[in-house]
Structure formats: C-alpha cells, structure tokens
Coordinates of C-alpha atoms and ligand atoms in Angstrom, one line a residue:
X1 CA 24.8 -61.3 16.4
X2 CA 21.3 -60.2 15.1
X3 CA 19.8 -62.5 12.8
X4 CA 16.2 -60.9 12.0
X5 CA 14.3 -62.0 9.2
X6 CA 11.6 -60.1 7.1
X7 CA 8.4 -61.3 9.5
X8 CA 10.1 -61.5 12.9
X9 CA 9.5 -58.5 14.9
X10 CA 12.5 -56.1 15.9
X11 CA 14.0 -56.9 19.6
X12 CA 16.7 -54.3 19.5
X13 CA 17.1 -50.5 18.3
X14 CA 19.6 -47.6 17.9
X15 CA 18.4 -44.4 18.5
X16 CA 20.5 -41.8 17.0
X17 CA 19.8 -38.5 18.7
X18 CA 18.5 -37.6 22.5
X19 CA 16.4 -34.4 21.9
X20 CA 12.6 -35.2 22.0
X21 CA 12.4 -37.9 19.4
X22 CA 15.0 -40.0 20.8
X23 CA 14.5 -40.2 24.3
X24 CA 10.6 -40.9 24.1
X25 CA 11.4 -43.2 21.0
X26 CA 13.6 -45.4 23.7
X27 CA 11.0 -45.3 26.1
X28 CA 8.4 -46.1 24.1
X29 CA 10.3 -49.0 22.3
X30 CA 10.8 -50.7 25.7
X31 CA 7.4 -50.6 26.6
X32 CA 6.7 -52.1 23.2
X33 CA 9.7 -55.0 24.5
X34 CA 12.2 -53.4 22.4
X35 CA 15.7 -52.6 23.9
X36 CA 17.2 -49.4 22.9
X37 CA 20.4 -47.9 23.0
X38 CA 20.5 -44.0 22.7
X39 CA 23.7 -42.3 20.9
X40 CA 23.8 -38.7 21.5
X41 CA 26.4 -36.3 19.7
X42 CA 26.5 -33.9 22.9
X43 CA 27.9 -34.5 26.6
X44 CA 25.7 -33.3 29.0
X45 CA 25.7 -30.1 30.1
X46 CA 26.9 -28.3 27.4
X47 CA 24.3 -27.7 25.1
X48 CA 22.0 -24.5 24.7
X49 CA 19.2 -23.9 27.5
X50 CA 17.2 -22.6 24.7
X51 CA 14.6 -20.0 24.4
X52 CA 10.7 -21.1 25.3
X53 CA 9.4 -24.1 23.8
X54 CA 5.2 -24.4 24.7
X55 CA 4.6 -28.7 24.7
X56 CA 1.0 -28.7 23.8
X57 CA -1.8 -31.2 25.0
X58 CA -1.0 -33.7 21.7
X59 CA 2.2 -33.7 23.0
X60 CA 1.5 -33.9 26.8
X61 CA -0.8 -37.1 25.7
X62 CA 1.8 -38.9 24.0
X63 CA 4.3 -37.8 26.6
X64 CA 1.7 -39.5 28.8
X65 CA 1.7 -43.4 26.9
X66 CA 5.5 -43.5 27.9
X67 CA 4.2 -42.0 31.9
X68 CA 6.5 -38.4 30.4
X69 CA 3.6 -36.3 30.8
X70 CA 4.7 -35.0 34.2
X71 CA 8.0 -34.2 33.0
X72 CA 8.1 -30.6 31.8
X73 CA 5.3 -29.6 34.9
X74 CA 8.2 -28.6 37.6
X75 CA 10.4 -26.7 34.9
X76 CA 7.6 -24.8 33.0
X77 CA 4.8 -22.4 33.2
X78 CA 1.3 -23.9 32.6
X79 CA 0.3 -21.7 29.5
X80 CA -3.8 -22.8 29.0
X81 CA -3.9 -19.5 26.8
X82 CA -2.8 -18.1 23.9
X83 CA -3.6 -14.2 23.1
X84 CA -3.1 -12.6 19.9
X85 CA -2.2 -9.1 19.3
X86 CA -1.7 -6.3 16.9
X87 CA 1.1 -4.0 16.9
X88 CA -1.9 -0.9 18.2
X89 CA -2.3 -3.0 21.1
X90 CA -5.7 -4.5 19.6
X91 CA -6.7 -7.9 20.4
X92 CA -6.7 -10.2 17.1
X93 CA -8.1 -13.2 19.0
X94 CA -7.0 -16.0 21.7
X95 CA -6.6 -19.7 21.3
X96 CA -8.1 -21.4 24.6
X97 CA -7.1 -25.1 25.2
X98 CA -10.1 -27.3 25.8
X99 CA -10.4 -27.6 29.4
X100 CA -10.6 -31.6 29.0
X101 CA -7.2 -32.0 27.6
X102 CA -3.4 -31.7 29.7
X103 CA -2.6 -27.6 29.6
X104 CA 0.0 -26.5 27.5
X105 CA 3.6 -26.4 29.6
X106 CA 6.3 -23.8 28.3
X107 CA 9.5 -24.6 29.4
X108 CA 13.4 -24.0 28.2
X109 CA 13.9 -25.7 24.7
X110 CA 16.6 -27.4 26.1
X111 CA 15.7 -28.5 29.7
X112 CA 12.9 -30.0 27.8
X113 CA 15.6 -32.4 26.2
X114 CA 17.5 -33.1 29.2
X115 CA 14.1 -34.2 31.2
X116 CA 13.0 -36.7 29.2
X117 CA 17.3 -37.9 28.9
X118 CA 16.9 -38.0 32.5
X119 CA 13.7 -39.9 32.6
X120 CA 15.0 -42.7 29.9
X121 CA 17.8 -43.0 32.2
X122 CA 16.0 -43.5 35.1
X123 CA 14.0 -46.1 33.6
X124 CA 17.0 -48.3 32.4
X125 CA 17.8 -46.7 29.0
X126 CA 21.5 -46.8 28.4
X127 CA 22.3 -42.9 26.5
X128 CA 25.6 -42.8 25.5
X129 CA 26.7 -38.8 25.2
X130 CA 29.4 -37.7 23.0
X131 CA 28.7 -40.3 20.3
X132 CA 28.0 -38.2 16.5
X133 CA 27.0 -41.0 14.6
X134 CA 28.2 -41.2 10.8
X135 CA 27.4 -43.9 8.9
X136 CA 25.7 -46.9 9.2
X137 CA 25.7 -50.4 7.6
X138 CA 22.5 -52.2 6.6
X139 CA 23.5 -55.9 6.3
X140 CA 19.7 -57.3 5.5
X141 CA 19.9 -59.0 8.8
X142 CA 20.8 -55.5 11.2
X143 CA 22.1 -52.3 11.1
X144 CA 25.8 -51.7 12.5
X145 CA 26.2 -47.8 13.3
X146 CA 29.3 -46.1 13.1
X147 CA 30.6 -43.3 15.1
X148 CA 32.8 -40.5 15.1
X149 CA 35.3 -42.1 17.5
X150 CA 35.6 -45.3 15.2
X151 CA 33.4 -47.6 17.3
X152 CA 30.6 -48.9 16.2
X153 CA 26.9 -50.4 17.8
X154 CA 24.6 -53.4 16.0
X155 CA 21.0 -53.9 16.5
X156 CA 17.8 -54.9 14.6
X157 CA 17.1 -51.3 13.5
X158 CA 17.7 -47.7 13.9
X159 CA 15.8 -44.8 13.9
X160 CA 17.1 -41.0 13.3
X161 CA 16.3 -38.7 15.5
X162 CA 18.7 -36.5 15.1
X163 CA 16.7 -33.3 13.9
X164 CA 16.7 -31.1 10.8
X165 CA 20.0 -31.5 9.8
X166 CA 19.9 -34.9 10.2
X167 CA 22.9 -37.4 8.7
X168 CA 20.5 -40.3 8.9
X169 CA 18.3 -38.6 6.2
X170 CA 20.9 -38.0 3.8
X171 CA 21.9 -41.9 4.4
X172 CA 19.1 -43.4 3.4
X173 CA 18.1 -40.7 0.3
X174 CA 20.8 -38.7 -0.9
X175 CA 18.3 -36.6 -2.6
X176 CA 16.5 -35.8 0.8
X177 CA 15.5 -32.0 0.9
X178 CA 17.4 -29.4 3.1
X179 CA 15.7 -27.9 5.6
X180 CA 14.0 -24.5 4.1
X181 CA 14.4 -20.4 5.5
X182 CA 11.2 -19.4 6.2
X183 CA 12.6 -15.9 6.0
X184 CA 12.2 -15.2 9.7
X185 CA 15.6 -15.0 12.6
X186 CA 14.1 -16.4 16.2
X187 CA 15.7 -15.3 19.2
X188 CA 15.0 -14.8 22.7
X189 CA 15.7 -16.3 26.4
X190 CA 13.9 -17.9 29.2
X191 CA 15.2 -16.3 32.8
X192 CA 14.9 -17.2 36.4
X193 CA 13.7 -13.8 36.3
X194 CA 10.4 -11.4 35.7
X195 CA 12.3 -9.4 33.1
X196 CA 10.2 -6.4 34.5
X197 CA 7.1 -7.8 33.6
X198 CA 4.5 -9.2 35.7
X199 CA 2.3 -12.8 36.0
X200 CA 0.7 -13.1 32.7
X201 CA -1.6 -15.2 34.4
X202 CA -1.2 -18.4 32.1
X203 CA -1.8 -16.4 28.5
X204 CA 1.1 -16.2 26.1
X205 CA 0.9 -12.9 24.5
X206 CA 1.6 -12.8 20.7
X207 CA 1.9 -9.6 19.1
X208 CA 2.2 -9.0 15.1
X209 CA 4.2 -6.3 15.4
X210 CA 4.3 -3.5 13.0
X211 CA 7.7 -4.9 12.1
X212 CA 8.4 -7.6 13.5
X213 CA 6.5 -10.3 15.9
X214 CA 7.0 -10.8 19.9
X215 CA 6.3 -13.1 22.1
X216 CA 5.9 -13.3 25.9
X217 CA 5.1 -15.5 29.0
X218 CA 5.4 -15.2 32.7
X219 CA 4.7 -16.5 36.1
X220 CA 6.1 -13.4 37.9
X221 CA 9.5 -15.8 38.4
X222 CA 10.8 -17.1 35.1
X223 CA 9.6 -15.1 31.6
X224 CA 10.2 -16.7 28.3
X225 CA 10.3 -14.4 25.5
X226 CA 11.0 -14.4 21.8
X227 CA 11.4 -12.0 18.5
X228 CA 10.9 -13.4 14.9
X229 CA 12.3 -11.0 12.6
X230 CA 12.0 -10.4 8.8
X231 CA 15.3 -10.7 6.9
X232 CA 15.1 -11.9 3.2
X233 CA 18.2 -13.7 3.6
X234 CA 20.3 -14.6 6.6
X235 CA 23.8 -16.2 6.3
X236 CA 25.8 -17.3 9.2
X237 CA 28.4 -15.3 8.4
X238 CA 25.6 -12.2 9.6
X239 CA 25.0 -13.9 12.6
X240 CA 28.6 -14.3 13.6
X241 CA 29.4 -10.6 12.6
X242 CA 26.4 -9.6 14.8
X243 CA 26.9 -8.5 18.5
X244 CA 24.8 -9.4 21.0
X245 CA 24.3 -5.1 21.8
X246 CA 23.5 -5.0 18.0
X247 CA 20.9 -7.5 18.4
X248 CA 19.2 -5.7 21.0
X249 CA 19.2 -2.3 19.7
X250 CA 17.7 -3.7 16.1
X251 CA 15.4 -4.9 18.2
X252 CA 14.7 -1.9 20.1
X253 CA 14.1 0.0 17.0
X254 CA 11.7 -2.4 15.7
X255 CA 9.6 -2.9 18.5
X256 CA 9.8 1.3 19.6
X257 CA 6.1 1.6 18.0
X258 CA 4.4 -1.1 19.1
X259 CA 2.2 -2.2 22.3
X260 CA 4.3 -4.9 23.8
X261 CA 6.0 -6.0 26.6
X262 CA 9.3 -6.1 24.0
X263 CA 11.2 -2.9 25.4
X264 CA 10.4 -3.6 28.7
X265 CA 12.0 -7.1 28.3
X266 CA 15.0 -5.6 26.4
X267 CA 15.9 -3.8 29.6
X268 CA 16.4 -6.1 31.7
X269 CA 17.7 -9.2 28.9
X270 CA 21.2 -10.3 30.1
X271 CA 23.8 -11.6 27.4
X272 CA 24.2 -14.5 29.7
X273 CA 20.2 -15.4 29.4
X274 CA 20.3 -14.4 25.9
X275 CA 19.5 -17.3 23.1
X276 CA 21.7 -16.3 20.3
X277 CA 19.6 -15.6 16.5
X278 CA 18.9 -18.8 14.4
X279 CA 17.0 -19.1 10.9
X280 CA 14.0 -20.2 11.8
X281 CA 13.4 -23.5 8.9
X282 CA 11.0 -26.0 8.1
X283 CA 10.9 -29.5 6.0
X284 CA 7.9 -29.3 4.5
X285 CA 8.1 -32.6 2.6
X286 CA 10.6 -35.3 3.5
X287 CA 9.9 -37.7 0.5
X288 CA 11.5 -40.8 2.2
X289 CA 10.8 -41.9 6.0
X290 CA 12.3 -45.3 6.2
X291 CA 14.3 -47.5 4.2
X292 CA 15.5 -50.9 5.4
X293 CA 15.9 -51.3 8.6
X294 CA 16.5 -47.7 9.4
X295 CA 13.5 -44.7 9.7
X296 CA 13.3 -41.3 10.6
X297 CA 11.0 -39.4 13.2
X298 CA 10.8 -36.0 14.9
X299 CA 12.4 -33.0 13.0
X300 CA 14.5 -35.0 11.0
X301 CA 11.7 -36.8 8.9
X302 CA 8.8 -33.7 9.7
X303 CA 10.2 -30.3 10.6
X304 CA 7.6 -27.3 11.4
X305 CA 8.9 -24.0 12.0
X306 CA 8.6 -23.0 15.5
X307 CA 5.6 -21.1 14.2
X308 CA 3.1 -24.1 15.2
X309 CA 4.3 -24.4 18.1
X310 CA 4.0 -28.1 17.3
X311 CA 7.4 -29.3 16.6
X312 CA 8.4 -31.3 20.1
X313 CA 5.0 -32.3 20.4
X314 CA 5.0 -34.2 16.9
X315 CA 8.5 -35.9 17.8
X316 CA 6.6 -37.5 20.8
X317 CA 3.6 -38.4 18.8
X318 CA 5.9 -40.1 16.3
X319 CA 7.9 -41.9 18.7
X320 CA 4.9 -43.6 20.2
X321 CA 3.3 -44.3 16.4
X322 CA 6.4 -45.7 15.3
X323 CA 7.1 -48.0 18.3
X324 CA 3.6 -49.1 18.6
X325 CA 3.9 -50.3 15.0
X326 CA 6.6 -52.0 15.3
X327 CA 5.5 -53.8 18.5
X328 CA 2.8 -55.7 16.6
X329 CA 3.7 -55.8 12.7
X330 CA 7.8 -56.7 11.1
X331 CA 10.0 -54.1 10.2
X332 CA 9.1 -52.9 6.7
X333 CA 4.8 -53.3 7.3
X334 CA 5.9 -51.0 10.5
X335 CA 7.6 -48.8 8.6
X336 CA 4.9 -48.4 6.3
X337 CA 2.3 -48.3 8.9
X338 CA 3.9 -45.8 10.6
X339 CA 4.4 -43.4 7.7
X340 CA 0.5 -43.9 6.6
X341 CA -0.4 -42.8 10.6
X342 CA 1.6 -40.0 10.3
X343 CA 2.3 -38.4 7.0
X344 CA -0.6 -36.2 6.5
X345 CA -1.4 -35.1 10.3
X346 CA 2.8 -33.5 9.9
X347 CA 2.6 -32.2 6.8
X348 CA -0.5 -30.4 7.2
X349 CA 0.9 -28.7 10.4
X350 CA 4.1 -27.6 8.7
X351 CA 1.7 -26.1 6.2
X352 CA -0.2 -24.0 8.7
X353 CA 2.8 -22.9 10.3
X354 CA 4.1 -21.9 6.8
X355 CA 1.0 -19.3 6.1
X356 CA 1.9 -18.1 10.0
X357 CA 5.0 -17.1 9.0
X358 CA 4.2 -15.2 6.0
X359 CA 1.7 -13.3 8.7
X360 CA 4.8 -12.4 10.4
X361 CA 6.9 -11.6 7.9
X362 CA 4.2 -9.3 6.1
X363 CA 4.9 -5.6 4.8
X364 CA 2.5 -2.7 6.0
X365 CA 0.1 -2.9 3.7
X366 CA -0.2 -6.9 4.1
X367 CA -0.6 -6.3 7.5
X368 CA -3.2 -3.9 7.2
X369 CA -5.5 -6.8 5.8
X370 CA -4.0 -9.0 8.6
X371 CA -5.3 -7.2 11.3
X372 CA -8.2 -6.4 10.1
X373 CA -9.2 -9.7 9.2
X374 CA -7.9 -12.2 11.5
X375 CA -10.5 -11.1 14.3
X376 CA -13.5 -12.7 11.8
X377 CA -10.4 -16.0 11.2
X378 CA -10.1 -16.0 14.4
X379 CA -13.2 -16.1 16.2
X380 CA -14.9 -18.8 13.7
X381 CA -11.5 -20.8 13.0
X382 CA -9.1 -20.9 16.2
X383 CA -11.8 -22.3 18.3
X384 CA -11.1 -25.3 20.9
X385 CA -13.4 -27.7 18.8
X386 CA -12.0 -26.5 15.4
X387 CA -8.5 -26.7 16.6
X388 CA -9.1 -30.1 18.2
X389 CA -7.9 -32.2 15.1
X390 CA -4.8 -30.3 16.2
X391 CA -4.6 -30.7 20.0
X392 CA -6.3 -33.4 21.0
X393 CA -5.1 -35.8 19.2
X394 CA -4.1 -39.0 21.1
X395 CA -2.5 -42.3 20.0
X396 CA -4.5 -45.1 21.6
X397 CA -1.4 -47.7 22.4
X398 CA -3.8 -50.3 23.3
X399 CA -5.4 -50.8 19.8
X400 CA -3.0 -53.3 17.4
X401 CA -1.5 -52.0 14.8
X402 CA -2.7 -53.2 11.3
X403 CA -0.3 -53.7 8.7
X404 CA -1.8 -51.8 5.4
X405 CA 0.8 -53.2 3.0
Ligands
FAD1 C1 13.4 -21.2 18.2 C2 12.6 -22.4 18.2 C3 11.4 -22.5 19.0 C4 10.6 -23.6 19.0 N1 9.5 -23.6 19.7 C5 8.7 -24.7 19.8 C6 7.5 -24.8 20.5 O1 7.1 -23.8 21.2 N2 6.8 -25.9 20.6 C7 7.2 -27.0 20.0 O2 6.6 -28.1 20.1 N3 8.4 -27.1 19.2 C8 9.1 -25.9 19.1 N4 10.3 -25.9 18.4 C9 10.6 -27.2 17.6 C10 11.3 -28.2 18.5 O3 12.4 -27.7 19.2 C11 11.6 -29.4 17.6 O4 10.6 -29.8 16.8 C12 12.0 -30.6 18.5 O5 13.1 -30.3 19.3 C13 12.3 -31.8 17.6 O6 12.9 -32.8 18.3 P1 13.9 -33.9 17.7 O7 14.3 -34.8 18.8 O8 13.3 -34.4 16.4 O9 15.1 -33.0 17.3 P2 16.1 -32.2 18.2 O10 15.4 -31.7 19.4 O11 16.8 -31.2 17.3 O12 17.2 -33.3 18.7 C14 18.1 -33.9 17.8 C15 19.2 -34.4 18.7 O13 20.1 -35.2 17.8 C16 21.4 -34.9 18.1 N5 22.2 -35.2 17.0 C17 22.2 -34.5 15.8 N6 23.1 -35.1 14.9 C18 23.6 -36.2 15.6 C19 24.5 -37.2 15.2 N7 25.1 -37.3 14.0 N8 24.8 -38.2 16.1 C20 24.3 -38.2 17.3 N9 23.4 -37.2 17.8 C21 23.1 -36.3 16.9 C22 21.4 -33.4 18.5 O14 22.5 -33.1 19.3 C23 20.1 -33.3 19.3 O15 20.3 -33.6 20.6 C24 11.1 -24.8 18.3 C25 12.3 -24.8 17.6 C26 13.0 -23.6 17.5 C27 14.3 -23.6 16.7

C-alpha cells in the first residue's frame, strides 16, 4: 500500500497511454527513480501504421535525455529541409534546420509509437496492452486506476497520456474543452515504395495548392505523403460513406492544376498503404493540467494540429519536464512547476499552427495575398535563428527543479 504524504517525493506512477507521451514519460520517470507501469488500450500490432510524422530536433533532444534519440533514425528519412511551394510551382520559401541541432527524422506515425514501446520494454518498463483505462480513484494518499476488464492498478500518481480524446481529462475537469476541427481532413500513407517519385534529397516539399495543400518526402525507397483538405464541416458519418476510390479521385480533381508530385503519387497509392481521412483538431487551451495526484501531458493536456509539425515532439518534451520535476520537488509543487515550464512554449505553438491552417484552408483570393506575401514572411521570419525558440529548445535534466509555489 502507498502511503505518500504532501512533501515526500512520488516513487511509483501509472502511465495511461503508450503513444509518445507515455512511453518517454516511463522512461524518463525511471531515470528520475520512479517506477512506472504503462497501461495501453491497444494490443500490439493492430493499430494504424499511420501516415508521416517529421520528429523535429526539440523533440530529437528530449528523445535524447531518455538515450530515445536514435530511435526513429533506422525507420525514417532524415528530413534537414523543409520547402515551401505555391500551387504555380513558385517557391514560397524553405525552413533549414540549424546545422548544430539533431536533423529532423520522418517516419510512420505509428511505428514512431511502437519504437519508443519497444525501447521502454527493453529497458525494464512493464506495458500492459489491451488495458482502456476508465476511472480512477484519488484516495489523498494514491491513485487506484480502473480498467475496462474490472482490474485495477495503485501507485503514487498517474499521468494521462492518452491523447486528444483523453478520459483522464474529463476525470479531473469535467468542463475540460473538446478537441477543436480546424476545418481541414488529413490523409495520406507512408510506403516501402517510391510512389513514382524520386529521392527528394532530404527536403519535404509543401505545396499550398490552389485547392488544397500536399505534402511529400522521399528517399527513392519509402515516400510519405499527405493531403489536407478544406471541408467546412466533416462528420464521421461522411468519412464512413466515403470510399477509398472516392477519396482519390476528389483528390485527383483538386490537385489536376497544381505543380506537385500529388497525381503522380495518386497513381501509384495502394488502398492497402492508404491512411484513411481524419479531422485534423487542436486543443488550443486545456485549462486544467493536474489535479491531485493525477496530470496530463502530450496531446491530451496540449494538442497542435499536425500543422506544426510539433505535436510528438512536445509529448517528449513534456515527459522529460514533468518527470524532472517531480524527481526533485512533491507532487502538487511538481505539478505546478511543470505547468509553469510548459504552458506558454505549447500554447504558443498550437497558435502558430492555427494561422497555418487558415493558410491552407484559404479561398482564391486569400491565397492570392498568401503567395504573394509569404516570400517577404518567409525569408525574414522562418529563419534557423528566428525559428530557434522553436527547435532548439532543450530541457537541461541536470539543473534542479525549483518549486515556484
Ligand atoms: C495526421 C497527423 C499528422 C501528424 N504529424 C505530426 C508531425 O509531423 N510531427 C509531430 O510532431 N506530430 C505530428 N502529429 C501529432 C502527433 O501524432 C501527436 O501529437 C502525438 O502522437 C501525441 O502523442 P501522445 O502520446 O500525447 O498521444 P497519442 O500518440 O495519441 O497516444 C495516446 C495513446 O493512448 C492510448 N489510449 C487512449 N485512451 C486510452 C485509455 N482510456 N486507456 C489506455 N490507453 C488509451 C491510445 O491508444 C494511444 O496509444 C500528427 C498527428 C496527425 C493526426
């Protein structure tokens, strides 16, 4: 039995979730002498391989404090460069990582998550798959988390990481925010295959498209690709009724006038390597992080839309915040600590990536302005130095944590 009081320091965690959050939340937690136990709702195996997912250098460096960083390198495409486009074919601009920090690794969103499972396995995590957590008790003393299956796991504190639909977030504030349509549908795939393109030579091409946006990266072996498409509202219903050949034609047509790789893709897209449509959403502002003994990180306290290209990276840096917090301070000055760290860094990127996608989403004569404009943005504003509050930001593990309570 737990017995922890209000200035001890936490010796035991559940981790509700294994995506990003959870797994480098375990690993960092042990290296801060904290046992965790990881409860994922999934068996291995059988969730979605995912379209492409870029891990930037933030994330690479926090990856790093938990010895992660090499993690993604045998499954990705080092991606150093970013290029912008317009529909005409015109470059808008590029975004070049600083060649000091880790380069940017795109890999499948979902073999990112089954890495770092793999790697907190290896290093003694216990993950327990096919768990969906459901409720949990705060006692004062511990948390005792409930499961699906009617068992149920105690520890000195647990931490939901169980993304933007989280159940952990609606346990501790019932008037926690939804996640929010940003008015874009994402879909796309990551092969084993060129998709008749060639080696992009480390840039990921990014074209505003007159009507919609594309995305695409290759190594001459494995291309990741991806469409965000303008729909003012999108129910689930629509998706279901949807074929996959319906998918691909829409996108056929909205692509047909722009300078892209996007047809050539299209050909050669299988409905096996296809990542069904999503609503692309964001959390803009999670009022409450913690409460108790019981806090949130990664998507389910900060959610960007895929727009940064920020999202994983973010989970990683929050793990390491919130487990180096609570390696030197008690529970609720942790808590606190780690929400003052973190707050504003998140909620600014979700921000940014907001404006993105109303870039993305913009009619013709919006767009007009866009690409006119975003050449003078781009050279003064997307510069490695200006961009470096972005990535290279690194959490120095080493330095105690001070309790600002
Ligand atoms: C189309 C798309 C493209 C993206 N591209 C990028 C990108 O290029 N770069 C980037 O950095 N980010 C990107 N992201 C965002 C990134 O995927 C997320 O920010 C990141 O996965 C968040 O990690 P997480 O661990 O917080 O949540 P998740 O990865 O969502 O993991 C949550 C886990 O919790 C589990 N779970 C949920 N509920 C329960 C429960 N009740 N009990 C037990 N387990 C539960 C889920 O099964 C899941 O495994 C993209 C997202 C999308 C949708």
């Amino acid at each position: 039995m737990n017995d922890l009081r209000s200035n001890e320091r936490a010796r035991t965690a559940i981790v509700i979730g294994g995506g990003v959050a959870g797994p480098v939340a375990a690993l960092a937690l042990q290296k801060a002498g904290i046992q965790a136990h990881v409860f994922e709702a999934y068996r291995p195996g059988t969730g979605s391989r995912g379209g492409p997912l870029t891990l930037a250098s933030n994330g690479l460096n926090a990856l790093r404090v938990v010895g992660a960083d090499q993690v993604p390198a045998g499954a990705g495409i080092a991606t150093p460069r970013m290029m912008i486009h317009s529909g005409s074919g015109k470059v808008l601009g590029t975004v070049e990582s600083a060649t000091e920090l880790p380069v940017n690794m795109t890999l499948p969103r979902g073999r990112l998550a089954e890495l770092l499972q793999e790697h907190a396995a290896a290093a003694g995590i216990p993950i327990v798959y096919g768990k969906r957590f459901v409720d949990a008790v705060d006692t004062g003393h511990s948390v005792i988390a409930q499961f699906d299956d009617h068992t149920t796991h105690e520890a000195d504190l647990l931490i939901g990481c169980d993304g933007i639909r989280s159940t952990v977030r609606g346990l501790i504030d019932p008037a926690a925010p939804n996640p929010r349509y940003t008015g874009l549908v994402g879909l796309g795939g990551f092969s084993d295959d060129a998709l008749g393109v060639g080696d992009t030579g480390g840039v990921f091409h990014m074209v505003f498209g007159r009507e919609a946006f594309f995305g695409h990266v290759s190594d001459g072996r494995r291309t990741g690709w991806f469409a965000n498409l303008p729909f003012k509202r999108f129910t689930r219903e629509q998706m279901r009724a949807t074929t996959y050949e319906q998918w691909i034609a829409l996108m056929r047509k909205l692509f047909a006038n722009d300078e892209s790789a996007a047809l050539r893709i299209l050909d050669h897209v299988t409905p096996e390597s296809f990542i069904p449509p999503s609503p692309l959403e964001d959390l803009p502002h999670v009022p409450v992080w913690s409460k108790g003994r019981i806090a949130l990180i990664g998507d389910a306290a900060h959610a960007t839309s895929p727009s940064s290209g920020q999202g994983a990276s973010l989970a990683a840096e929050s793990a390491v915040e919130l487990a180096r917090c609570l390696r030197d301070l008690p529970v609720p000055q942790a808590f606190k600590a780690y929400e003052q760290a973190r707050r504003d860094r998140v909620e600014r990127i979700i921000a940014v990536a907001a404006r993105t996608n109303q870039s993305k989403a913009a009619g013709p004569i919006a767009a007009r302005f866009r690409d006119a404009l975003m050449p003078f943005f781009m050279e003064r504003f997307t510069t490695p130095e200006k961009m470096s509050w972005q990535y290279a930001h690194t959490i120095d593990w080493d330095e105690p944590a001070a309790s600002r309570v």
